[in-house]
Coordinates of C-alpha atoms (C1' of nucleotides) in Angstrom, one line a residue:
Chain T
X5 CA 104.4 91.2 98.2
X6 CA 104.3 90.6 101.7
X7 CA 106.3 93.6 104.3
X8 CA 109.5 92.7 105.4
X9 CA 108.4 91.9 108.8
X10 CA 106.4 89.1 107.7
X11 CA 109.1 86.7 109.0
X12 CA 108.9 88.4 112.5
X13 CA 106.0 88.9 113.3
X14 CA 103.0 87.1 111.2
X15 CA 104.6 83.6 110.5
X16 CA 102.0 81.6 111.9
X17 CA 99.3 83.8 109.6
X18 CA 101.9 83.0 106.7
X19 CA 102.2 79.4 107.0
X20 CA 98.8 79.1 107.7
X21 CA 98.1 80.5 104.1
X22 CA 100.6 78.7 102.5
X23 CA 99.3 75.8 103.5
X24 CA 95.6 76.7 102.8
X25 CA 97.1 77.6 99.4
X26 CA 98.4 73.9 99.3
X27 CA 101.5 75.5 98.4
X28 CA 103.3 75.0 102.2
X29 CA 105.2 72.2 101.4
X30 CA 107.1 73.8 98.6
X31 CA 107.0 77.2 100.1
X32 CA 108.5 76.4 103.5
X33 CA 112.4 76.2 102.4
X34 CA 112.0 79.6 101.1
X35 CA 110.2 81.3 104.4
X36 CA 113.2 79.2 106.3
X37 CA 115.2 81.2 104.0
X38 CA 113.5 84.7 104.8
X39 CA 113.6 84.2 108.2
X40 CA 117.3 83.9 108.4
X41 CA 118.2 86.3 105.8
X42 CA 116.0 88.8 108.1
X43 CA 117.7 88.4 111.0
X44 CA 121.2 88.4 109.3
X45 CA 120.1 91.4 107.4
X46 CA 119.3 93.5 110.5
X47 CA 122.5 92.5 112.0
X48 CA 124.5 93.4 108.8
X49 CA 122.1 96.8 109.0
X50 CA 123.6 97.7 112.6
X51 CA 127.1 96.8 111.7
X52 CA 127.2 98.9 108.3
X53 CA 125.3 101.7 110.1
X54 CA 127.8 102.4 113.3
X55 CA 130.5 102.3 110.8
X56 CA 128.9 104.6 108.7
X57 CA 128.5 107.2 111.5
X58 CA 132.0 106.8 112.7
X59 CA 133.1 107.5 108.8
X60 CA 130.6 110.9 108.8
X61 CA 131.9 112.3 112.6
X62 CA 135.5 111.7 111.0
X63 CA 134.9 113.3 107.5
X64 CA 133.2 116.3 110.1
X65 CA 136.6 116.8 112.4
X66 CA 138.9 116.5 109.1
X67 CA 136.8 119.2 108.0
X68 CA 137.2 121.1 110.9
X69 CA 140.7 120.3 111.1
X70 CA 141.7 121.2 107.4
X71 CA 139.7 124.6 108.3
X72 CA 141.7 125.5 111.2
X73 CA 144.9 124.6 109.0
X74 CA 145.7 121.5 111.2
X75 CA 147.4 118.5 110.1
X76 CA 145.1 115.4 109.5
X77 CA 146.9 112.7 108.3
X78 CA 146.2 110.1 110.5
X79 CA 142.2 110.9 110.6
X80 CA 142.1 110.8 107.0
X81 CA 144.1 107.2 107.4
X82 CA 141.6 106.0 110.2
X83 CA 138.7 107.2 107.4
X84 CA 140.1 104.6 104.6
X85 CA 140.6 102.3 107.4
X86 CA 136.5 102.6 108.1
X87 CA 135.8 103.0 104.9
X88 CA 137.6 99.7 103.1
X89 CA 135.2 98.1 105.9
X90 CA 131.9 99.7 104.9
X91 CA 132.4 98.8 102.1
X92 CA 133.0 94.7 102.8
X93 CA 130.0 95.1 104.9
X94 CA 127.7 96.6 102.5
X95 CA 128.7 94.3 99.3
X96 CA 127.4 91.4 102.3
X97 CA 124.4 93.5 103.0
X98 CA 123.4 93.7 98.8
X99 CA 123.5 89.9 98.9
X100 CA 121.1 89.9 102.3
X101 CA 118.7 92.5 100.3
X102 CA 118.5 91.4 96.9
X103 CA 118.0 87.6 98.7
X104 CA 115.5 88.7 100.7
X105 CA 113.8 90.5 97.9
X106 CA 113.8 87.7 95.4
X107 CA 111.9 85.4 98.5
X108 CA 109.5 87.8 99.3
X109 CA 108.2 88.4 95.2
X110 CA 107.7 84.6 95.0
X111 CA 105.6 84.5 97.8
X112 CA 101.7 84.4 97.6
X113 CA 99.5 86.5 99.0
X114 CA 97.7 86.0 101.5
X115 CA 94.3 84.4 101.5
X116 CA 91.1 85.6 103.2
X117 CA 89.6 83.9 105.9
X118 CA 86.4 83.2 104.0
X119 CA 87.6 81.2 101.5
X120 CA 87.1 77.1 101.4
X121 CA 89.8 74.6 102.1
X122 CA 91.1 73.1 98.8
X123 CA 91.9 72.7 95.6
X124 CA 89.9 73.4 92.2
X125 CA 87.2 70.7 93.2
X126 CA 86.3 73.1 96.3
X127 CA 85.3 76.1 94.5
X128 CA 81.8 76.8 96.1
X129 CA 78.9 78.6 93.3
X130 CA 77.2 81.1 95.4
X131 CA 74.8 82.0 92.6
X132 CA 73.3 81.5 89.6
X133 CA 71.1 83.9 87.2
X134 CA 69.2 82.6 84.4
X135 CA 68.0 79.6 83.1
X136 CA 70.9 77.8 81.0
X137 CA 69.5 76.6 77.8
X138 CA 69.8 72.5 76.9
X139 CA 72.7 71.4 75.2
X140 CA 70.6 69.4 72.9
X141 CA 70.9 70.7 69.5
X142 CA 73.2 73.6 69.7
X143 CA 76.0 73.5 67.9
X144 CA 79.5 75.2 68.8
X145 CA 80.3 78.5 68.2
X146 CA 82.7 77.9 65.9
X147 CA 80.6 76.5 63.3
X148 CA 78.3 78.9 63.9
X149 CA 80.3 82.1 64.0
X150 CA 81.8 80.5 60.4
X151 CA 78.7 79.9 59.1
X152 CA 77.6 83.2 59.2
X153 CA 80.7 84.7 58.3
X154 CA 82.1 86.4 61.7
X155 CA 84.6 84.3 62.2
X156 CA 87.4 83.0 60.5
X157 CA 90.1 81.3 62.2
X158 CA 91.9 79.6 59.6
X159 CA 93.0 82.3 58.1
X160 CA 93.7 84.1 61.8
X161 CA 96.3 80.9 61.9
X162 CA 97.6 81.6 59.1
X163 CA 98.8 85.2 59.3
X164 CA 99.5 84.4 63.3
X165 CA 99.1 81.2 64.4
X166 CA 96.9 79.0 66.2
X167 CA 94.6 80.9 68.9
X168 CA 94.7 84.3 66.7
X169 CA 91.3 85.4 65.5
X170 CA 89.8 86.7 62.9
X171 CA 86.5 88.6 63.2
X172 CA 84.7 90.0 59.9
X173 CA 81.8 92.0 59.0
X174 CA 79.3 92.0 62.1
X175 CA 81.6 89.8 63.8
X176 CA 84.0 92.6 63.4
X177 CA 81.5 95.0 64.3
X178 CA 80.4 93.2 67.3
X179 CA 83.8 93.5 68.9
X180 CA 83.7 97.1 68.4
X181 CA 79.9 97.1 69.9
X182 CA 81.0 95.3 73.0
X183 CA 84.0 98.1 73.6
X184 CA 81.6 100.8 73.6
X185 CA 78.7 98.7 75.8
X186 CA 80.9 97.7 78.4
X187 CA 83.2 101.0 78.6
X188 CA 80.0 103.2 78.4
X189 CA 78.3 101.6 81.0
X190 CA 80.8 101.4 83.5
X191 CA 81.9 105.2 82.9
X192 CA 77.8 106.3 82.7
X193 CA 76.2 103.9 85.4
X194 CA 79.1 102.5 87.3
X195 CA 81.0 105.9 87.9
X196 CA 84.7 104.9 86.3
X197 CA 87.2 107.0 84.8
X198 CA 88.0 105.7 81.4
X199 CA 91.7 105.5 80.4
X200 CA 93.8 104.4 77.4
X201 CA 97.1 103.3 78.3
X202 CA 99.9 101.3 76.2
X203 CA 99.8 97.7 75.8
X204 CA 103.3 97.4 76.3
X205 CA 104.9 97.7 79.7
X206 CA 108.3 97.6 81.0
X207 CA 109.2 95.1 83.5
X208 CA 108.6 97.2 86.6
X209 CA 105.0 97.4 85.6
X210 CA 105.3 93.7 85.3
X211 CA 106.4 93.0 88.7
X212 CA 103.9 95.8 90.3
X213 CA 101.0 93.7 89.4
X214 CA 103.0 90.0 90.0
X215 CA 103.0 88.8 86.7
X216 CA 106.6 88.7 86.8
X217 CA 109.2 87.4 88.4
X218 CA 107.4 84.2 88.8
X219 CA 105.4 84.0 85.6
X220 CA 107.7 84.9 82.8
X221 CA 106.6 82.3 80.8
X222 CA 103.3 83.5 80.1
X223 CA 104.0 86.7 78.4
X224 CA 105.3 87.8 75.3
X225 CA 108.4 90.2 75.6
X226 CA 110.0 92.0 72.8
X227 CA 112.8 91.1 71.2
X228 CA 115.0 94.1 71.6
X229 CA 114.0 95.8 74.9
X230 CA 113.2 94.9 78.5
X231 CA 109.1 94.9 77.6
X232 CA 106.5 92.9 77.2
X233 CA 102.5 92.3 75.9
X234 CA 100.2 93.0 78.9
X235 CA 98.3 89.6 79.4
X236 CA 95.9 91.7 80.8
X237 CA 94.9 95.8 81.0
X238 CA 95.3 94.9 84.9
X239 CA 99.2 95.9 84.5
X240 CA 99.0 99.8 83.0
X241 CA 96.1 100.3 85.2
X242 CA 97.2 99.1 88.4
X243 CA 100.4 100.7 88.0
X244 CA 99.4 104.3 86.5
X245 CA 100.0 105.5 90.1
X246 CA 103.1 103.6 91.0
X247 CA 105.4 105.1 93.1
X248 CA 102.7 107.9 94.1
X249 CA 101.4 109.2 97.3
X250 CA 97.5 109.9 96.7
X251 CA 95.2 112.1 98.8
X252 CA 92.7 110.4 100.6
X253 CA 89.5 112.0 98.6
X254 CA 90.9 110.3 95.7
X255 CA 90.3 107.0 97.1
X256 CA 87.9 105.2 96.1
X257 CA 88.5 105.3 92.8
X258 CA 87.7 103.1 89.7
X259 CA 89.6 102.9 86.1
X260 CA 87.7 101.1 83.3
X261 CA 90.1 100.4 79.5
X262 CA 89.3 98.4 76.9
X263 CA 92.4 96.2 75.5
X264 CA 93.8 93.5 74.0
X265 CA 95.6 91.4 76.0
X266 CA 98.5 88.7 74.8
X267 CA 98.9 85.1 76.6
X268 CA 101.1 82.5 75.4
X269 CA 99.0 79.9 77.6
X270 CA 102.5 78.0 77.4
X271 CA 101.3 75.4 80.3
X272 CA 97.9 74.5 78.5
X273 CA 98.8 73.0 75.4
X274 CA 95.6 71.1 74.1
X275 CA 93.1 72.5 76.2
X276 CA 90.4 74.0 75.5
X277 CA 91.7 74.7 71.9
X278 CA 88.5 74.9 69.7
X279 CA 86.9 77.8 68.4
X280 CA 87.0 81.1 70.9
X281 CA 87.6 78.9 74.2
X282 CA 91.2 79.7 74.5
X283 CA 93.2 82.5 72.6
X284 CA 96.5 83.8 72.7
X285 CA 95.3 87.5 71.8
X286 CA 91.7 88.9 72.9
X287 CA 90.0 92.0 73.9
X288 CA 88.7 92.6 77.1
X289 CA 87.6 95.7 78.8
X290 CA 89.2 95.6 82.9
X291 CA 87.7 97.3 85.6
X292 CA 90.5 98.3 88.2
X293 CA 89.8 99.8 91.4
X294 CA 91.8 102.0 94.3
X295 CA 90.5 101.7 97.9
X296 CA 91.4 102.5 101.6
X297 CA 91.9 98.8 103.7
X298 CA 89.0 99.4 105.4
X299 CA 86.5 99.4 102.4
X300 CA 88.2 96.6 100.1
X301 CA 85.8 93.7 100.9
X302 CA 82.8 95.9 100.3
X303 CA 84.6 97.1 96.9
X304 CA 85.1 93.7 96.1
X305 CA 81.5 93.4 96.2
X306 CA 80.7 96.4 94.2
X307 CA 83.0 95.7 91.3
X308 CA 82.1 92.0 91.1
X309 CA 78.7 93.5 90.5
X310 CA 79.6 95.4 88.3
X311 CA 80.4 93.1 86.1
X312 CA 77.4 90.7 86.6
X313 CA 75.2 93.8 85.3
X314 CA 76.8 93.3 81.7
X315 CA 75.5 89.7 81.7
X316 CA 72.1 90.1 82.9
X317 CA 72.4 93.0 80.1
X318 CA 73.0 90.8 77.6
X319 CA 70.5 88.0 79.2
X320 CA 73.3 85.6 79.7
X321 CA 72.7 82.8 82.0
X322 CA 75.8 83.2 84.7
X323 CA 76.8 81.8 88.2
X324 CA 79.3 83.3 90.7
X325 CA 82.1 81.0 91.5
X326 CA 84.3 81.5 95.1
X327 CA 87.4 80.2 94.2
X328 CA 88.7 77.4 97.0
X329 CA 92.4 78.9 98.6
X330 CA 94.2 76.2 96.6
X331 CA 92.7 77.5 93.0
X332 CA 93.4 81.7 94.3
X333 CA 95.6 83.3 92.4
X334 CA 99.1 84.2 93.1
X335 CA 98.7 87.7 94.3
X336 CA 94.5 87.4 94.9
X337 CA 93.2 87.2 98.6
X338 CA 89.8 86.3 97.2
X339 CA 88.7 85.9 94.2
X340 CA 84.9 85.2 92.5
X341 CA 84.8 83.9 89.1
X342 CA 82.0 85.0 87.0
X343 CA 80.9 81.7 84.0
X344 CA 78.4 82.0 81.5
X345 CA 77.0 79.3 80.0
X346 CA 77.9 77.9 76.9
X347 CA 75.3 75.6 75.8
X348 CA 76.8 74.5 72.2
X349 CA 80.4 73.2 74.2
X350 CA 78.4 72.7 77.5
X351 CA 80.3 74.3 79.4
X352 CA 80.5 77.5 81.9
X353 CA 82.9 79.6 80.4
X354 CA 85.2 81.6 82.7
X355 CA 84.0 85.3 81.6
X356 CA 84.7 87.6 84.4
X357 CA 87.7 87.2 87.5
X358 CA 86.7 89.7 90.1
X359 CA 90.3 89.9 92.6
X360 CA 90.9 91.6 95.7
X361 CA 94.4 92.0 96.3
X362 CA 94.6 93.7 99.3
X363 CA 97.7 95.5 99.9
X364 CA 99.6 93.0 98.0
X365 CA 100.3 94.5 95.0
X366 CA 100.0 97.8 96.4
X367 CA 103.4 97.0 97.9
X368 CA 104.9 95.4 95.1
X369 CA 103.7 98.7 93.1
X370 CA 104.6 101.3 96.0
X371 CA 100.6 102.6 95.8
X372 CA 100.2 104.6 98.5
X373 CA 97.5 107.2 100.4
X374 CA 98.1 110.1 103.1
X375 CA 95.0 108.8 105.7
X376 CA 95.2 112.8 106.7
X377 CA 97.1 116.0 106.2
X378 CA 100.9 115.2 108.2
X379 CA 100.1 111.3 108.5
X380 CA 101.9 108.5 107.3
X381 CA 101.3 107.2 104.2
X382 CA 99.8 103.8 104.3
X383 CA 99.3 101.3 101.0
X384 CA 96.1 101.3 99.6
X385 CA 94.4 98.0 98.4
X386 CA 93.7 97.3 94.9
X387 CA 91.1 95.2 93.3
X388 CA 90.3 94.0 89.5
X389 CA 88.1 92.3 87.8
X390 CA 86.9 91.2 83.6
X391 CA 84.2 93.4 82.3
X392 CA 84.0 91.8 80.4
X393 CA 86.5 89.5 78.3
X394 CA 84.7 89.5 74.2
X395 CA 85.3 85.7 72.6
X396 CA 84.0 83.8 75.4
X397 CA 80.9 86.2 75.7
X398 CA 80.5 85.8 72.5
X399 CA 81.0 82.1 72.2
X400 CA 77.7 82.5 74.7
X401 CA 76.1 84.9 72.7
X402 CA 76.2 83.0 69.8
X403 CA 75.3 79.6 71.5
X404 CA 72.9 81.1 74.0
X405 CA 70.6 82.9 71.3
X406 CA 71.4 80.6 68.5
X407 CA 67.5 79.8 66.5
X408 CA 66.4 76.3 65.0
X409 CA 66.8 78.3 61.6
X410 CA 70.7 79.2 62.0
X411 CA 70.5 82.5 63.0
X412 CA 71.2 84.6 66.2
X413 CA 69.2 86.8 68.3
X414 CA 71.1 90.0 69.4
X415 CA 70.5 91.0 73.1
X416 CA 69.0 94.8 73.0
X417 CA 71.5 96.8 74.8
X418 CA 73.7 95.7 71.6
X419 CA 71.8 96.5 69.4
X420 CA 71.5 100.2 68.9
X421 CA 75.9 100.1 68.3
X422 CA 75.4 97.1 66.3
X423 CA 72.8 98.2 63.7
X424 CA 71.0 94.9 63.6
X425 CA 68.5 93.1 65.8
X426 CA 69.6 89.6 64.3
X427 CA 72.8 87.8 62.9
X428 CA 71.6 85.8 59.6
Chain N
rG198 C1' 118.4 107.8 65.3
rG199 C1' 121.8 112.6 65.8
rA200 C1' 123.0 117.4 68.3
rC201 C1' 122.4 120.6 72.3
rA202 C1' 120.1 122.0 77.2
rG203 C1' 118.1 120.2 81.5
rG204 C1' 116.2 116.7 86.0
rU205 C1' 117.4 119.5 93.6
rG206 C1' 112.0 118.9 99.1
rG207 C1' 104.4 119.6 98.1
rC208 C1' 105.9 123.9 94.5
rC209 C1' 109.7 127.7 92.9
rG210 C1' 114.8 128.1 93.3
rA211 C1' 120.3 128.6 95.2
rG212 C1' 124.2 125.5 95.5
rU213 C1' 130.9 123.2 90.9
rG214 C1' 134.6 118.7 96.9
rG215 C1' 134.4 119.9 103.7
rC216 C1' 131.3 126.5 108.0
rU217 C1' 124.9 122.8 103.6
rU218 C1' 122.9 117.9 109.4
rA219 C1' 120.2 121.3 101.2
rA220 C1' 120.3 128.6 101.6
rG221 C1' 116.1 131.5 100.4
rG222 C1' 111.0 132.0 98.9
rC223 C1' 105.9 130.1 98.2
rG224 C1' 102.4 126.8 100.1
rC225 C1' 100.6 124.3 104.4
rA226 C1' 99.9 123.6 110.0
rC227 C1' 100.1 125.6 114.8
rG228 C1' 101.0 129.9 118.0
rC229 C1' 101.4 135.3 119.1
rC230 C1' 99.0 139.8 117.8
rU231 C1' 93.4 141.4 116.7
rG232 C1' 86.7 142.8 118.6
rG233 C1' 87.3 139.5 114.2
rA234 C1' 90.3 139.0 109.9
rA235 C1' 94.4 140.5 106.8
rA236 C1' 99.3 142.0 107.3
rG237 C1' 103.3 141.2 110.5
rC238 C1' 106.1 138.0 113.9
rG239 C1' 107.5 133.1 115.8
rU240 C1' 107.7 127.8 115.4
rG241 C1' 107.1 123.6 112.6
rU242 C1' 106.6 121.2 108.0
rG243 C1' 109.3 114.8 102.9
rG244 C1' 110.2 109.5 102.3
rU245 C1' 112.6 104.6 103.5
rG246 C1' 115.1 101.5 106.8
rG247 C1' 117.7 100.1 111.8
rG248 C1' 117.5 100.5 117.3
rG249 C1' 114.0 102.0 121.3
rC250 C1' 107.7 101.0 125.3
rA251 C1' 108.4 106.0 124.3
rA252 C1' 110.7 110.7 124.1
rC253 C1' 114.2 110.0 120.8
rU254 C1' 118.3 108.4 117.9
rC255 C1' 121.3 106.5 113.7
rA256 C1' 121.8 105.5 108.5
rC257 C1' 120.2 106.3 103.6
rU258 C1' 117.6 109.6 100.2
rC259 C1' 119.3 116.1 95.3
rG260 C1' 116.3 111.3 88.2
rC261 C1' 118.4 105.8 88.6
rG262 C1' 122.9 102.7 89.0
rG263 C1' 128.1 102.3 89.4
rG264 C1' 133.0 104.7 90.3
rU265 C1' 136.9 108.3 92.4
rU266 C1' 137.7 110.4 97.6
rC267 C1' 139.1 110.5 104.5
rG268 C1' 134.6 113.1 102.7
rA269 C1' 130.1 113.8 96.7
rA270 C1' 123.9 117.4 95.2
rU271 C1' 129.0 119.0 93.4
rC272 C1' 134.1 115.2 89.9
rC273 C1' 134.0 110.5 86.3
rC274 C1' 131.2 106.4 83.6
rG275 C1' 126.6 104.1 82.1
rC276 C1' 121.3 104.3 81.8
rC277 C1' 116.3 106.6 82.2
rC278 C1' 113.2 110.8 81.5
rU279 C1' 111.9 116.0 79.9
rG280 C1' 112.6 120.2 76.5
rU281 C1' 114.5 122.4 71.7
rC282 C1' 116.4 121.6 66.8
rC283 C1' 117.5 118.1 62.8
rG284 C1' 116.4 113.3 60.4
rC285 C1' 112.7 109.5 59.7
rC286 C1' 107.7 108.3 60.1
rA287 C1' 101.3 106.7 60.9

RNA sequence: GGACAGGUGGCCGAGUGGCUUAAGGCGCACGCCUGGAAAGCGUGUGGUGGGGCAACUCACUCGCGGGUUCGAAUCCCGCCCUGUCCGCCA
């Protein structure tokens, strides 16, 4: 969420975004709209406000009056006089503030300066690690991963639905494997607190992160409250200090939890839809981190790597993907997307999303730090990123270090939680 | 799910309609005092929004949202959360 004073004082910056974002076009009715509700909202403000101290200084001398056993008949008249106005102006002034608020959470963030004009087509690889194997006699993970009896997805359809998995016997086990690799190492080497947090949020948590209002259609809710499945561990962990005022020496500071996460994937019907590729449920284990503004890009950096350790862990070939402005996320200033080769689909599989989100959804979430001791509190900037999400790494894993006699090589740093050095 | 008791500033805690612009204490900051410290004394100490270059000033803020009233921390209604007991339950 952008401040308030967006429409005053950064509209060139805004537009300039928007339109970077491609999104100008069908964004600039609604910045008209924040503009004037602005301005008419600060005049309703001064209005409301005069009144409101004219009301208090009469309350005061009927007070005073009452006290002295004076009569005060016609102050307490003038008072219901002021106050049948204050109250017209501030039913006007919920409209201006609950208008204004509904344009500023469907704006975008802003985008960082770095990032290329454009749409999808414009993302720019900065790197790649790793040589990808040939495509040439690989087959898909999903005839492998059924083969050897990991995977079984009909019957995940059939007690769920389509894009629900089911895992069994190693395949079950490597799940549990990856948890305790990827959460041990970024606690151990990587210096994160691990949490556990619910699955299910309520819809402040929602909007904290952006998911919602915008992208209600995504998500599962329940049935009989206000809540909903976290598409992502992004929403408990950013928000686990909503509403909060943090010391400075807390900052920086990095979460790491392992969960599930729920998608209906509602606007990509028929893509993608074989084997591990795209799933409505999947585990992933999300690094979150808290910084001051000044050290966010170089956080960026340090998370993003952060994840790219797990892959040259596990000796997947991987490139880093700068996402063009048109292809950012919603509430992402810059974001690198970390693929990992598939060689059995032939494709770079989108395995890691490393976000920095400035003070975006720090203001959406109220995240806030004391600089020093009897400053202002300022928002911090918050940053996320996969490490990493498990079917698509293993859709690698099982292409990657598939053998010409069906069997799969495990990488090493599995292999100790796994119990086995191949999958036969 | 039911019954009861609660939710006040960084913390503790008073306050049942107007001398409360939230008493008092603790903590914290600064000053005085001191050779230095402690104690003591004094001053200050939240957040959000509006106006102003600024000093400053106005409004809002006692869990949240409505209502009553000239005026609400205080009265009424709804909700959330915490505690205790009961019921149910992995």
């Amino acid at each position: 969420m952008h401040d308030l004073r967006v429409f005053r004082d950064q509209l060139d910056q805004l537009r300039d975004a928007m339109r970077r974002r491609q999104k100008l076009d069908s964004l600039t009715p609604l910045i008209d709209r924040g503009i004037q509700l602005d301005s008419d909202r600060r005049a309703t403000i001064q209005a409301v406000e005069s009144l409101k101290a004219a009301r208090n200084a009469n309350a005061q001398e009927v007070a005073r009056r009452k006290r002295a056993k004076e009569d005060a008949d016609d102050l307490i008249a003038a008072g219901r006089d002021i106050g049948g106005r204050v109250a017209t102006l501030e039913e006007q002034l919920a409209i201006l503030e609950s208008g204004i608020q509904g344009v500023l959470l469907e704006l975008p963030n802003l985008v960082l300066e770095e990032l290329p004009d454009g749409g999808e087509e414009a993302n720019r690889v900065e790197k790649t690690w790793g040589d990808p194997r040939e495509a040439a006699g690989v087959r898909p993970h999903w005839e492998i991963g059924e083969t050897l009896g990991m995977l079984d997805l009909p019957r995940g359809a059939k007690i769920a639905g389509s894009g629900f998995i089911v895992f069994r016997g190693l395949g079950a086990r490597l799940v549990r494997a990856m948890m305790n690799v990827f959460v041990d190492t970024h606690v151990r080497e990587h210096g994160y607190e691990e949490v556990w947090v619910p699955v299910v949020v309520n819809r402040a948590s929602m909007t904290g992160t952006s998911q919602l209002p915008k992208f209600a259609e995504d998500m599962y809710a329940l049935r009989d409250e206000d809540m909903f499945l976290v598409p992502t561990a992004e929403v408990p962990v950013t928000n686990l200090y909503r509403d909060e005022i943090m010391d400075a020496a807390f900052l920086p500071h990095g979460f790491v939890a392992y969960t599930p996460c729920f998608r209906r994937e509602a606007g990509s019907a028929g893509k993608d839809t074989r084997g591990l590729l795209r799933v409505h449920e999947f585990d992933k284990v999300e690094i979150v981190r808290y910084c001051t503004p000044e050290t966010s890009s170089a956080e960026h950096e340090t998370l993003t790597r952060h994840a790219e350790v797990l892959l040259e862990r596990l000796g997947l070939p991987y490139r880093r993907t700068l996402l063009a402005a048109g292809d950012t996320g919603f509430a992402s200033a810059k974001t690198w997307d970390l693929e990992c080769w598939a060689p059995g689909v032939g494709k770079w599989l989108e395995v890691s999303s490393c976000s920095t989100f400035t003070d975006f959804q720090a203001r959406r979430a109220n995240l806030r730090y004391r600089p020093a001791p009897g400053e202002k509190p300022r928002f911090i900037h918050t940053l996320n990123g996969s490490g990493l999400a498990f079917p698509r790494v293993i859709a690698c894993l099982l292409e990657h270090y598939q053998q010409s006699d069906g069997s799969v090589r495990i990488p090493e740093i599995l292999q100790p939680y796994l119990g086995v050095a191949v999958l036969r």
